[in-house]
GROMACS .gro file of C-alpha atoms in nm:
model
  478
    1MET     CA    1  -0.923  -2.412   0.052
    2ASN     CA    2  -1.087  -2.462   0.392
    3HIS     CA    3  -1.347  -2.239   0.555
    4ARG     CA    4  -1.082  -2.066   0.766
    5VAL     CA    5  -0.885  -1.961   0.457
    6LEU     CA    6  -1.200  -1.833   0.288
    7ALA     CA    7  -1.297  -1.640   0.598
    8LEU     CA    8  -0.957  -1.477   0.611
    9ALA     CA    9  -0.978  -1.379   0.246
   10LEU     CA   10  -1.326  -1.236   0.279
   11THR     CA   11  -1.247  -1.049   0.598
   12ALA     CA   12  -1.008  -0.829   0.404
   13ALA     CA   13  -1.184  -0.842   0.072
   14LEU     CA   14  -1.528  -0.736   0.181
   15ALA     CA   15  -1.402  -0.456   0.406
   16SER     CA   16  -1.670  -0.574   0.641
   17LEU     CA   17  -1.722  -0.585   1.016
   18VAL     CA   18  -1.539  -0.909   1.064
   19ALA     CA   19  -1.276  -0.845   1.305
   20GLN     CA   20  -0.991  -0.915   1.460
   21GLY     CA   21  -0.844  -0.797   1.795
   22ALA     CA   22  -0.936  -0.455   1.897
   23GLY     CA   23  -0.839  -0.101   1.927
   24ALA     CA   24  -0.924   0.145   1.656
   25GLN     CA   25  -0.893  -0.094   1.366
   26GLY     CA   26  -1.238  -0.064   1.216
   27LEU     CA   27  -1.581  -0.213   1.232
   28ARG     CA   28  -1.569  -0.578   1.313
   29PRO     CA   29  -1.802  -0.827   1.464
   30SER     CA   30  -1.768  -0.839   1.836
   31GLY     CA   31  -1.893  -0.548   2.026
   32ALA     CA   32  -1.945  -0.415   2.366
   33SER     CA   33  -2.293  -0.313   2.455
   34SER     CA   34  -2.480  -0.089   2.683
   35SER     CA   35  -2.727  -0.361   2.760
   36SER     CA   36  -2.524  -0.492   3.048
   37GLY     CA   37  -2.606  -0.199   3.266
   38LYS     CA   38  -2.303   0.017   3.196
   39THR     CA   39  -2.354   0.388   3.167
   40GLY     CA   40  -2.097   0.628   3.034
   41LEU     CA   41  -1.732   0.530   3.057
   42SER     CA   42  -1.714   0.267   3.325
   43SER     CA   43  -1.409   0.224   3.543
   44SER     CA   44  -1.442  -0.154   3.550
   45PRO     CA   45  -1.149  -0.309   3.362
   46SER     CA   46  -1.370  -0.571   3.200
   47SER     CA   47  -1.595  -0.308   3.049
   48LEU     CA   48  -1.308  -0.096   2.924
   49THR     CA   49  -1.154  -0.350   2.694
   50ALA     CA   50  -1.055  -0.199   2.362
   51ARG     CA   51  -1.337  -0.264   2.119
   52PRO     CA   52  -1.354  -0.235   1.743
   53ALA     CA   53  -1.370   0.129   1.652
   54ALA     CA   54  -1.664   0.298   1.490
   55VAL     CA   55  -1.458   0.381   1.183
   56PRO     CA   56  -1.480   0.111   0.919
   57SER     CA   57  -1.140  -0.023   0.822
   58VAL     CA   58  -1.192   0.000   0.449
   59THR     CA   59  -0.929  -0.090   0.194
   60LEU     CA   60  -1.033   0.053  -0.142
   61ALA     CA   61  -1.063  -0.224  -0.395
   62ALA     CA   62  -0.947  -0.213  -0.753
   63PRO     CA   63  -1.208  -0.146  -1.021
   64SER     CA   64  -1.422  -0.449  -1.092
   65ASP     CA   65  -1.712  -0.556  -1.305
   66SER     CA   66  -1.955  -0.446  -1.034
   67THR     CA   67  -2.059  -0.154  -1.254
   68ALA     CA   68  -2.163  -0.379  -1.540
   69PRO     CA   69  -2.529  -0.367  -1.649
   70ARG     CA   70  -2.758  -0.583  -1.440
   71SER     CA   71  -2.812  -0.829  -1.719
   72ALA     CA   72  -2.943  -1.173  -1.632
   73ASP     CA   73  -3.025  -1.061  -1.281
   74PHE     CA   74  -3.240  -1.297  -1.077
   75ILE     CA   75  -3.307  -1.395  -0.717
   76VAL     CA   76  -3.062  -1.652  -0.576
   77ALA     CA   77  -3.194  -1.663  -0.219
   78VAL     CA   78  -3.472  -1.525  -0.002
   79VAL     CA   79  -3.391  -1.425   0.357
   80ASN     CA   80  -3.704  -1.383   0.570
   81SER     CA   81  -3.888  -1.259   0.257
   82GLU     CA   82  -3.602  -1.026   0.153
   83PRO     CA   83  -3.437  -1.127  -0.177
   84VAL     CA   84  -3.066  -1.169  -0.250
   85THR     CA   85  -2.999  -1.112  -0.619
   86ASN     CA   86  -2.742  -1.257  -0.851
   87TYR     CA   87  -2.617  -0.901  -0.908
   88GLU     CA   88  -2.547  -0.855  -0.536
   89VAL     CA   89  -2.345  -1.175  -0.521
   90ARG     CA   90  -2.154  -1.103  -0.843
   91SER     CA   91  -2.070  -0.749  -0.731
   92ARG     CA   92  -1.945  -0.864  -0.392
   93LEU     CA   93  -1.758  -1.155  -0.547
   94ALA     CA   94  -1.577  -0.923  -0.790
   95ARG     CA   95  -1.470  -0.699  -0.499
   96ALA     CA   96  -1.351  -1.003  -0.302
   97GLU     CA   97  -1.148  -1.139  -0.592
   98ALA     CA   98  -0.993  -0.799  -0.661
   99GLN     CA   99  -0.890  -0.759  -0.299
  100ILE     CA  100  -0.744  -1.109  -0.271
  101ALA     CA  101  -0.543  -1.051  -0.589
  102LYS     CA  102  -0.426  -0.713  -0.460
  103GLN     CA  103  -0.302  -0.870  -0.137
  104GLY     CA  104  -0.120  -1.147  -0.322
  105GLY     CA  105  -0.314  -1.430  -0.163
  106ALA     CA  106  -0.388  -1.764  -0.324
  107MET     CA  107  -0.723  -1.735  -0.501
  108PRO     CA  108  -0.974  -1.995  -0.379
  109PRO     CA  109  -1.194  -2.178  -0.628
  110ARG     CA  110  -1.452  -1.933  -0.764
  111ASP     CA  111  -1.752  -2.151  -0.679
  112ALA     CA  112  -1.637  -2.189  -0.318
  113LEU     CA  113  -1.571  -1.816  -0.287
  114ALA     CA  114  -1.911  -1.736  -0.438
  115ARG     CA  115  -2.083  -1.964  -0.188
  116GLU     CA  116  -1.900  -1.797   0.098
  117VAL     CA  117  -1.991  -1.452  -0.036
  118LEU     CA  118  -2.357  -1.554  -0.056
  119GLU     CA  119  -2.351  -1.680   0.303
  120ARG     CA  120  -2.193  -1.352   0.416
  121ILE     CA  121  -2.466  -1.152   0.244
  122ILE     CA  122  -2.734  -1.371   0.402
  123LEU     CA  123  -2.585  -1.321   0.748
  124GLU     CA  124  -2.563  -0.946   0.694
  125LYS     CA  125  -2.928  -0.930   0.587
  126VAL     CA  126  -3.036  -1.132   0.891
  127GLN     CA  127  -2.847  -0.898   1.122
  128LEU     CA  128  -2.981  -0.585   0.954
  129GLN     CA  129  -3.336  -0.718   0.978
  130GLN     CA  130  -3.284  -0.795   1.347
  131ALA     CA  131  -3.136  -0.450   1.410
  132ARG     CA  132  -3.430  -0.273   1.249
  133GLU     CA  133  -3.685  -0.490   1.426
  134SER     CA  134  -3.511  -0.403   1.754
  135GLY     CA  135  -3.550  -0.032   1.683
  136ILE     CA  136  -3.177   0.032   1.642
  137LYS     CA  137  -3.106   0.339   1.432
  138VAL     CA  138  -2.796   0.517   1.303
  139ASP     CA  139  -2.801   0.895   1.277
  140ASP     CA  140  -2.654   1.077   0.977
  141TYR     CA  141  -2.391   1.229   1.206
  142ALA     CA  142  -2.257   0.885   1.295
  143VAL     CA  143  -2.238   0.795   0.926
  144SER     CA  144  -2.049   1.116   0.853
  145GLN     CA  145  -1.807   1.042   1.137
  146ALA     CA  146  -1.745   0.696   0.991
  147GLU     CA  147  -1.707   0.848   0.642
  148GLN     CA  148  -1.435   1.084   0.771
  149GLY     CA  149  -1.263   0.795   0.945
  150VAL     CA  150  -1.249   0.594   0.623
  151ALA     CA  151  -1.096   0.891   0.442
  152ARG     CA  152  -0.831   0.933   0.715
  153GLN     CA  153  -0.745   0.562   0.706
  154ASN     CA  154  -0.687   0.589   0.331
  155ASP     CA  155  -0.480   0.911   0.370
  156MET     CA  156  -0.720   1.131   0.178
  157THR     CA  157  -0.992   1.388   0.225
  158VAL     CA  158  -1.359   1.295   0.204
  159ASP     CA  159  -1.380   1.461  -0.139
  160GLU     CA  160  -1.079   1.263  -0.260
  161LEU     CA  161  -1.236   0.947  -0.120
  162TYR     CA  162  -1.547   0.993  -0.331
  163VAL     CA  163  -1.344   1.071  -0.643
  164ARG     CA  164  -1.165   0.740  -0.591
  165LEU     CA  165  -1.488   0.553  -0.523
  166ALA     CA  166  -1.651   0.704  -0.833
  167ARG     CA  167  -1.369   0.560  -1.045
  168GLU     CA  168  -1.458   0.221  -0.899
  169GLY     CA  169  -1.827   0.263  -0.974
  170VAL     CA  170  -1.935   0.331  -0.616
  171GLY     CA  171  -2.152   0.638  -0.563
  172LYS     CA  172  -2.173   0.848  -0.248
  173ASP     CA  173  -2.526   0.739  -0.155
  174ARG     CA  174  -2.437   0.372  -0.194
  175PHE     CA  175  -2.119   0.406   0.012
  176ARG     CA  176  -2.295   0.593   0.294
  177GLU     CA  177  -2.567   0.329   0.297
  178GLU     CA  178  -2.300   0.060   0.335
  179LEU     CA  179  -2.148   0.252   0.625
  180ARG     CA  180  -2.490   0.286   0.786
  181ASN     CA  181  -2.551  -0.087   0.753
  182GLN     CA  182  -2.213  -0.165   0.908
  183LEU     CA  183  -2.290   0.063   1.202
  184LEU     CA  184  -2.633  -0.098   1.246
  185GLN     CA  185  -2.472  -0.442   1.259
  186GLN     CA  186  -2.208  -0.323   1.503
  187ARG     CA  187  -2.467  -0.175   1.739
  188LEU     CA  188  -2.672  -0.493   1.727
  189ARG     CA  189  -2.365  -0.699   1.814
  190GLU     CA  190  -2.273  -0.463   2.096
  191ARG     CA  191  -2.615  -0.508   2.248
  192GLU     CA  192  -2.651  -0.881   2.193
  193VAL     CA  193  -2.300  -1.018   2.248
  194GLU     CA  194  -2.141  -0.817   2.528
  195ALA     CA  195  -2.358  -0.957   2.806
  196ARG     CA  196  -2.265  -1.312   2.709
  197VAL     CA  197  -1.897  -1.269   2.797
  198LYS     CA  198  -1.756  -1.324   3.144
  199VAL     CA  199  -1.384  -1.345   3.224
  200SER     CA  200  -1.283  -1.531   3.539
  201ASP     CA  201  -0.957  -1.517   3.731
  202LEU     CA  202  -0.892  -1.874   3.610
  203ASP     CA  203  -0.921  -1.753   3.250
  204VAL     CA  204  -0.662  -1.483   3.317
  205ASP     CA  205  -0.430  -1.730   3.492
  206GLN     CA  206  -0.451  -1.968   3.195
  207PHE     CA  207  -0.374  -1.687   2.951
  208LEU     CA  208  -0.069  -1.579   3.149
  209ARG     CA  209   0.060  -1.939   3.163
  210GLU     CA  210   0.019  -1.980   2.785
  211GLU     CA  211   0.192  -1.650   2.723
  212GLN     CA  212   0.492  -1.757   2.929
  213LYS     CA  213   0.514  -2.075   2.717
  214GLY     CA  214   0.496  -1.871   2.396
  215THR     CA  215   0.215  -2.086   2.253
  216ASP     CA  216  -0.072  -1.839   2.272
  217VAL     CA  217  -0.167  -1.773   1.911
  218ALA     CA  218  -0.351  -1.450   1.998
  219ALA     CA  219  -0.028  -1.302   2.136
  220MET     CA  220   0.194  -1.411   1.847
  221GLU     CA  221   0.309  -1.263   1.518
  222ILE     CA  222   0.481  -1.477   1.258
  223ASN     CA  223   0.642  -1.435   0.917
  224LEU     CA  224   0.625  -1.741   0.697
  225GLY     CA  225   0.788  -1.831   0.370
  226HIS     CA  226   0.535  -2.001   0.144
  227VAL     CA  227   0.551  -2.219  -0.165
  228LEU     CA  228   0.214  -2.320  -0.310
  229VAL     CA  229   0.175  -2.588  -0.570
  230LEU     CA  230  -0.183  -2.558  -0.689
  231VAL     CA  231  -0.399  -2.864  -0.747
  232PRO     CA  232  -0.690  -2.813  -0.987
  233GLU     CA  233  -1.031  -2.874  -0.834
  234SER     CA  234  -1.104  -3.151  -1.085
  235ALA     CA  235  -0.754  -3.304  -1.074
  236THR     CA  236  -0.714  -3.676  -1.139
  237PRO     CA  237  -0.520  -3.894  -0.891
  238ALA     CA  238  -0.226  -3.887  -1.129
  239GLN     CA  239  -0.228  -3.508  -1.142
  240VAL     CA  240  -0.247  -3.489  -0.763
  241ALA     CA  241   0.051  -3.722  -0.733
  242GLU     CA  242   0.248  -3.514  -0.983
  243ARG     CA  243   0.168  -3.192  -0.794
  244GLN     CA  244   0.264  -3.349  -0.460
  245ALA     CA  245   0.594  -3.466  -0.607
  246ARG     CA  246   0.664  -3.113  -0.730
  247ALA     CA  247   0.597  -2.973  -0.381
  248GLN     CA  248   0.821  -3.241  -0.230
  249ARG     CA  249   1.106  -3.140  -0.463
  250ALA     CA  250   1.067  -2.780  -0.345
  251ALA     CA  251   1.074  -2.890   0.019
  252ASP     CA  252   1.380  -3.109  -0.039
  253LYS     CA  253   1.568  -2.822  -0.203
  254VAL     CA  254   1.515  -2.579   0.087
  255ARG     CA  255   1.595  -2.850   0.343
  256ALA     CA  256   1.918  -2.908   0.153
  257GLY     CA  257   2.012  -2.544   0.206
  258GLU     CA  258   1.900  -2.378  -0.117
  259ASP     CA  259   1.775  -2.022  -0.093
  260PHE     CA  260   1.404  -2.023  -0.010
  261ALA     CA  261   1.331  -1.719  -0.228
  262ALA     CA  262   1.490  -1.888  -0.529
  263VAL     CA  263   1.293  -2.208  -0.469
  264ALA     CA  264   0.970  -2.007  -0.431
  265ARG     CA  265   1.032  -1.829  -0.761
  266GLU     CA  266   1.092  -2.165  -0.931
  267PHE     CA  267   0.810  -2.371  -0.783
  268SER     CA  268   0.540  -2.153  -0.627
  269ASP     CA  269   0.207  -2.080  -0.796
  270ALA     CA  270   0.125  -1.809  -0.538
  271PRO     CA  271   0.178  -1.443  -0.641
  272GLU     CA  272   0.416  -1.378  -0.353
  273GLY     CA  273   0.643  -1.651  -0.489
  274GLN     CA  274   0.752  -1.428  -0.776
  275ARG     CA  275   0.711  -1.090  -0.609
  276ALA     CA  276   0.840  -1.139  -0.254
  277GLY     CA  277   1.044  -1.457  -0.264
  278GLY     CA  278   0.759  -1.643  -0.099
  279LEU     CA  279   0.750  -1.425   0.212
  280LEU     CA  280   0.403  -1.359   0.352
  281GLY     CA  281   0.517  -1.088   0.594
  282LEU     CA  282   0.508  -1.047   0.971
  283ARG     CA  283   0.145  -1.046   1.083
  284PRO     CA  284  -0.068  -1.169   1.377
  285ALA     CA  285  -0.098  -1.545   1.374
  286ASP     CA  286  -0.476  -1.530   1.359
  287ARG     CA  287  -0.448  -1.363   1.018
  288TYR     CA  288  -0.288  -1.678   0.877
  289PRO     CA  289  -0.482  -1.987   0.770
  290GLU     CA  290  -0.533  -2.224   1.060
  291LEU     CA  291  -0.345  -2.494   0.868
  292PHE     CA  292  -0.034  -2.274   0.850
  293VAL     CA  293  -0.044  -2.184   1.221
  294ASN     CA  294  -0.102  -2.539   1.344
  295SER     CA  295   0.170  -2.677   1.115
  296THR     CA  296   0.437  -2.437   1.245
  297LEU     CA  297   0.330  -2.382   1.607
  298GLY     CA  298   0.614  -2.444   1.850
  299LEU     CA  299   0.877  -2.495   1.579
  300PRO     CA  300   1.197  -2.288   1.594
  301VAL     CA  301   1.272  -2.012   1.346
  302GLY     CA  302   1.423  -2.160   1.031
  303SER     CA  303   1.214  -2.477   1.039
  304ILE     CA  304   1.074  -2.616   0.715
  305VAL     CA  305   0.728  -2.778   0.708
  306GLY     CA  306   0.559  -2.969   0.433
  307PRO     CA  307   0.434  -3.045   0.190
  308VAL     CA  308   0.101  -3.008   0.372
  309ARG     CA  309  -0.227  -3.041   0.184
  310SER     CA  310  -0.520  -2.803   0.169
  311PRO     CA  311  -0.809  -2.787  -0.078
  312ALA     CA  312  -0.602  -2.534  -0.275
  313GLY     CA  313  -0.303  -2.762  -0.319
  314PHE     CA  314   0.027  -2.847  -0.146
  315HIS     CA  315   0.213  -2.598   0.074
  316VAL     CA  316   0.576  -2.578   0.185
  317LEU     CA  317   0.631  -2.342   0.477
  318LYS     CA  318   0.936  -2.187   0.641
  319VAL     CA  319   0.926  -2.019   0.982
  320VAL     CA  320   1.114  -1.697   0.902
  321GLU     CA  321   1.033  -1.491   1.209
  322ARG     CA  322   0.822  -1.526   1.525
  323VAL     CA  323   0.742  -1.255   1.777
  324THR     CA  324   0.547  -1.328   2.095
  325ALA     CA  325   0.377  -1.012   2.211
  326GLY     CA  326   0.411  -1.011   2.588
  327LEU     CA  327   0.225  -0.777   2.815
  328PRO     CA  328   0.410  -0.445   2.832
  329SER     CA  329   0.581  -0.331   3.148
  330THR     CA  330   0.540   0.037   3.056
  331VAL     CA  331   0.261   0.212   2.867
  332VAL     CA  332   0.163   0.563   2.758
  333GLN     CA  333  -0.118   0.685   2.983
  334ASN     CA  334  -0.368   0.960   2.906
  335HIS     CA  335  -0.531   1.202   3.150
  336ALA     CA  336  -0.854   1.329   2.997
  337ARG     CA  337  -1.191   1.479   3.075
  338HIS     CA  338  -1.512   1.471   2.877
  339ILE     CA  339  -1.870   1.586   2.848
  340LEU     CA  340  -2.123   1.315   2.762
  341LEU     CA  341  -2.470   1.377   2.621
  342ARG     CA  342  -2.689   1.068   2.605
  343THR     CA  343  -2.896   1.022   2.292
  344GLY     CA  344  -3.245   0.885   2.251
  345PRO     CA  345  -3.595   0.987   2.141
  346GLN     CA  346  -3.552   1.330   2.296
  347LEU     CA  347  -3.201   1.399   2.164
  348SER     CA  348  -3.062   1.273   1.834
  349GLU     CA  349  -2.692   1.217   1.773
  350SER     CA  350  -2.690   1.511   1.531
  351ALA     CA  351  -2.851   1.743   1.786
  352ALA     CA  352  -2.615   1.628   2.061
  353ALA     CA  353  -2.315   1.679   1.832
  354ALA     CA  354  -2.433   2.030   1.743
  355ARG     CA  355  -2.469   2.119   2.111
  356LEU     CA  356  -2.123   1.983   2.194
  357ALA     CA  357  -1.970   2.162   1.895
  358ASP     CA  358  -2.107   2.486   2.039
  359TYR     CA  359  -1.953   2.403   2.378
  360ARG     CA  360  -1.620   2.342   2.202
  361ARG     CA  361  -1.641   2.674   2.018
  362ARG     CA  362  -1.716   2.859   2.343
  363VAL     CA  363  -1.429   2.694   2.532
  364LEU     CA  364  -1.178   2.761   2.253
  365ALA     CA  365  -1.295   3.125   2.237
  366GLY     CA  366  -1.244   3.166   2.611
  367GLN     CA  367  -1.619   3.219   2.666
  368ALA     CA  368  -1.670   2.910   2.881
  369ASP     CA  369  -1.476   2.671   3.104
  370PHE     CA  370  -1.466   2.301   3.008
  371ALA     CA  371  -1.490   2.175   3.368
  372THR     CA  372  -1.782   2.404   3.447
  373LEU     CA  373  -1.970   2.291   3.137
  374ALA     CA  374  -1.903   1.929   3.230
  375ARG     CA  375  -2.042   1.977   3.581
  376GLU     CA  376  -2.351   2.151   3.443
  377GLN     CA  377  -2.421   1.954   3.125
  378SER     CA  378  -2.248   1.614   3.125
  379GLN     CA  379  -2.466   1.307   3.184
  380ASP     CA  380  -2.177   1.087   3.294
  381GLY     CA  381  -2.078   0.998   3.649
  382SER     CA  382  -1.762   1.204   3.605
  383ALA     CA  383  -1.967   1.528   3.581
  384LYS     CA  384  -1.920   1.614   3.949
  385GLU     CA  385  -1.543   1.601   3.889
  386GLY     CA  386  -1.568   1.842   3.599
  387GLY     CA  387  -1.561   1.548   3.358
  388ASP     CA  388  -1.217   1.439   3.487
  389LEU     CA  389  -1.152   1.071   3.410
  390GLY     CA  390  -0.808   1.048   3.574
  391TRP     CA  391  -0.511   0.864   3.431
  392ALA     CA  392  -0.597   0.573   3.202
  393ASN     CA  393  -0.399   0.288   3.047
  394PRO     CA  394  -0.446   0.188   2.681
  395GLY     CA  395  -0.760  -0.018   2.631
  396ARG     CA  396  -0.960   0.138   2.911
  397TYR     CA  397  -1.206   0.325   2.690
  398VAL     CA  398  -1.433   0.215   2.410
  399PRO     CA  399  -1.241   0.242   2.081
  400GLU     CA  400  -1.428   0.538   1.933
  401PHE     CA  401  -1.332   0.737   2.241
  402GLU     CA  402  -0.978   0.603   2.257
  403GLN     CA  403  -0.910   0.665   1.889
  404ALA     CA  404  -1.018   1.027   1.921
  405LEU     CA  405  -0.813   1.067   2.241
  406ASP     CA  406  -0.498   0.925   2.083
  407ALA     CA  407  -0.520   1.183   1.802
  408LEU     CA  408  -0.512   1.476   2.047
  409LYS     CA  409  -0.218   1.669   2.186
  410PRO     CA  410  -0.230   1.791   2.549
  411GLY     CA  411  -0.474   2.079   2.568
  412ASP     CA  412  -0.661   1.983   2.250
  413ILE     CA  413  -1.038   1.934   2.242
  414SER     CA  414  -1.187   1.682   2.003
  415GLU     CA  415  -1.478   1.726   1.769
  416PRO     CA  416  -1.794   1.551   1.900
  417VAL     CA  417  -1.743   1.173   1.907
  418VAL     CA  418  -2.026   0.918   1.883
  419SER     CA  419  -2.005   0.600   2.090
  420ARG     CA  420  -2.267   0.353   2.210
  421PHE     CA  421  -2.304   0.563   2.526
  422GLY     CA  422  -2.393   0.884   2.345
  423VAL     CA  423  -2.189   1.174   2.208
  424HIS     CA  424  -1.870   1.294   2.379
  425LEU     CA  425  -1.658   1.607   2.380
  426ILE     CA  426  -1.307   1.508   2.491
  427GLN     CA  427  -1.014   1.713   2.616
  428LEU     CA  428  -0.669   1.563   2.664
  429LEU     CA  429  -0.506   1.720   2.970
  430GLU     CA  430  -0.176   1.530   3.000
  431ARG     CA  431   0.009   1.231   2.858
  432ARG     CA  432   0.289   1.033   3.023
  433GLU     CA  433   0.480   0.705   3.012
  434ALA     CA  434   0.426   0.496   3.323
  435LYS     CA  435   0.539   0.159   3.458
  436LEU     CA  436   0.254  -0.084   3.508
  437THR     CA  437   0.192  -0.245   3.842
  438GLN     CA  438   0.138  -0.620   3.856
  439ARG     CA  439  -0.234  -0.561   3.902
  440GLU     CA  440  -0.249  -0.332   3.598
  441GLN     CA  441  -0.070  -0.593   3.387
  442ARG     CA  442  -0.324  -0.848   3.500
  443ASP     CA  443  -0.606  -0.612   3.403
  444MET     CA  444  -0.457  -0.579   3.055
  445ALA     CA  445  -0.439  -0.959   3.032
  446ARG     CA  446  -0.807  -0.970   3.128
  447ASN     CA  447  -0.884  -0.735   2.840
  448VAL     CA  448  -0.701  -0.961   2.592
  449VAL     CA  449  -0.892  -1.266   2.717
  450ARG     CA  450  -1.217  -1.074   2.692
  451GLU     CA  451  -1.141  -0.989   2.329
  452LYS     CA  452  -1.093  -1.357   2.245
  453LYS     CA  453  -1.413  -1.453   2.422
  454LEU     CA  454  -1.606  -1.177   2.245
  455ASP     CA  455  -1.494  -1.314   1.908
  456GLU     CA  456  -1.609  -1.662   2.013
  457ALA     CA  457  -1.938  -1.529   2.151
  458TYR     CA  458  -2.000  -1.339   1.829
  459ALA     CA  459  -1.948  -1.652   1.621
  460THR     CA  460  -2.195  -1.845   1.839
  461TRP     CA  461  -2.451  -1.565   1.834
  462ALA     CA  462  -2.426  -1.521   1.458
  463GLN     CA  463  -2.475  -1.894   1.407
  464GLU     CA  464  -2.783  -1.888   1.630
  465LEU     CA  465  -2.926  -1.586   1.447
  466ARG     CA  466  -2.864  -1.750   1.111
  467GLY     CA  467  -3.025  -2.072   1.233
  468ARG     CA  468  -3.347  -1.893   1.327
  469ALA     CA  469  -3.378  -1.723   0.988
  470TYR     CA  470  -3.586  -1.857   0.703
  471VAL     CA  471  -3.357  -1.891   0.402
  472GLU     CA  472  -3.472  -2.027   0.067
  473TYR     CA  473  -3.211  -2.089  -0.202
  474ARG     CA  474  -3.326  -2.060  -0.561
  475GLU     CA  475  -3.190  -2.211  -0.880
  476PRO     CA  476  -3.106  -1.976  -1.171
  477PRO     CA  477  -3.372  -1.950  -1.437
  478GLN     CA  478  -3.332  -2.188  -1.727
   0.00000   0.00000   0.00000
């Protein structure tokens, strides 16, 4: 299984910051930052691209052996003098394997997955060390906000969340510490990566041309049928030939018109072969292995590909469905206003949230006017307008703000919301469906391009950060 496949598996399995695309989907690595001179909610389209939300997208894993006694624990690596233990790797590996199995994916070789898990832990430690050295901190209020977001995403209360986690051997303190670390990494990325990304008019033009051709992977969703014939890691040439012949028979049968689901049930070693007739489901193309996307790109629906080889074995693929997500001609717009309190040494996030919660209570009780409070207290440029932000298209605001706004009904006031700019109190005034102008559609295309560039910039930055770190690998004790 290649690095891309492993990365895809671990992205889901580790419930980490690795991310994909934007908009209120959870903590993932690519972030906007306040280091580029922006203050408050900017009106510049490039700075209002939807960013990964400050609510970790956590899928609760099945119970694993991570609660086993720490027998035979030892140091497997040292990262700038900070150890990585065998227990850490084994715990994370168990969670990764449980999640991959739960999602029905093909399980990569355990040694390869363990190596990838170790590298992920090393990168996380490097980023956390850099964040702390840079003076980045995460207030308890931000952790609690993330905690509530995780509970909502799993359709449960916070209390129910911790009952579930306890069954899986994860205590409250440990889980909150993981959330805090994720938020620290996100804030570091926001500060370090955002300023690296510039989107030119030529970039937007190229994106629009690719979209019209229907070959832009970032704007595509596909549903593939999949038959996997596994090849053992230590297979002999004869075994490889036998496995390839088996995959070829499967491909010949479906090309001859046999039902793909029946062929998958007969030949496939992947879990979805028995459970879902080989269907992997409609999903964004960038959530498929690169091999699958490149093998089927540009082929019409119904096409059969393969056998194609990966380190896992031989694959037969069928293009079941393809949807190219074009830019919308109409969108739902929000008209909102807000009060922003900036945080720093003189005002913590918790203190700012308490002050805004009092403002909310006073407004709801009829003891104060939202616009008047905004003019008097808000530290955003919109204060002179009573906090009024005007009509906004999707993707204009940072995701923490936008996620909270989307949950409101006209007239509602949010609880205090933490973003990289500070803490906000948001009121939704109106909501409407509107037709986009050509310029607005182009601005949305710019946002999509910016997202792609942020992902690329993050990968480069992370590689540079990892390259500067001192990492010593250690052999297990004999």
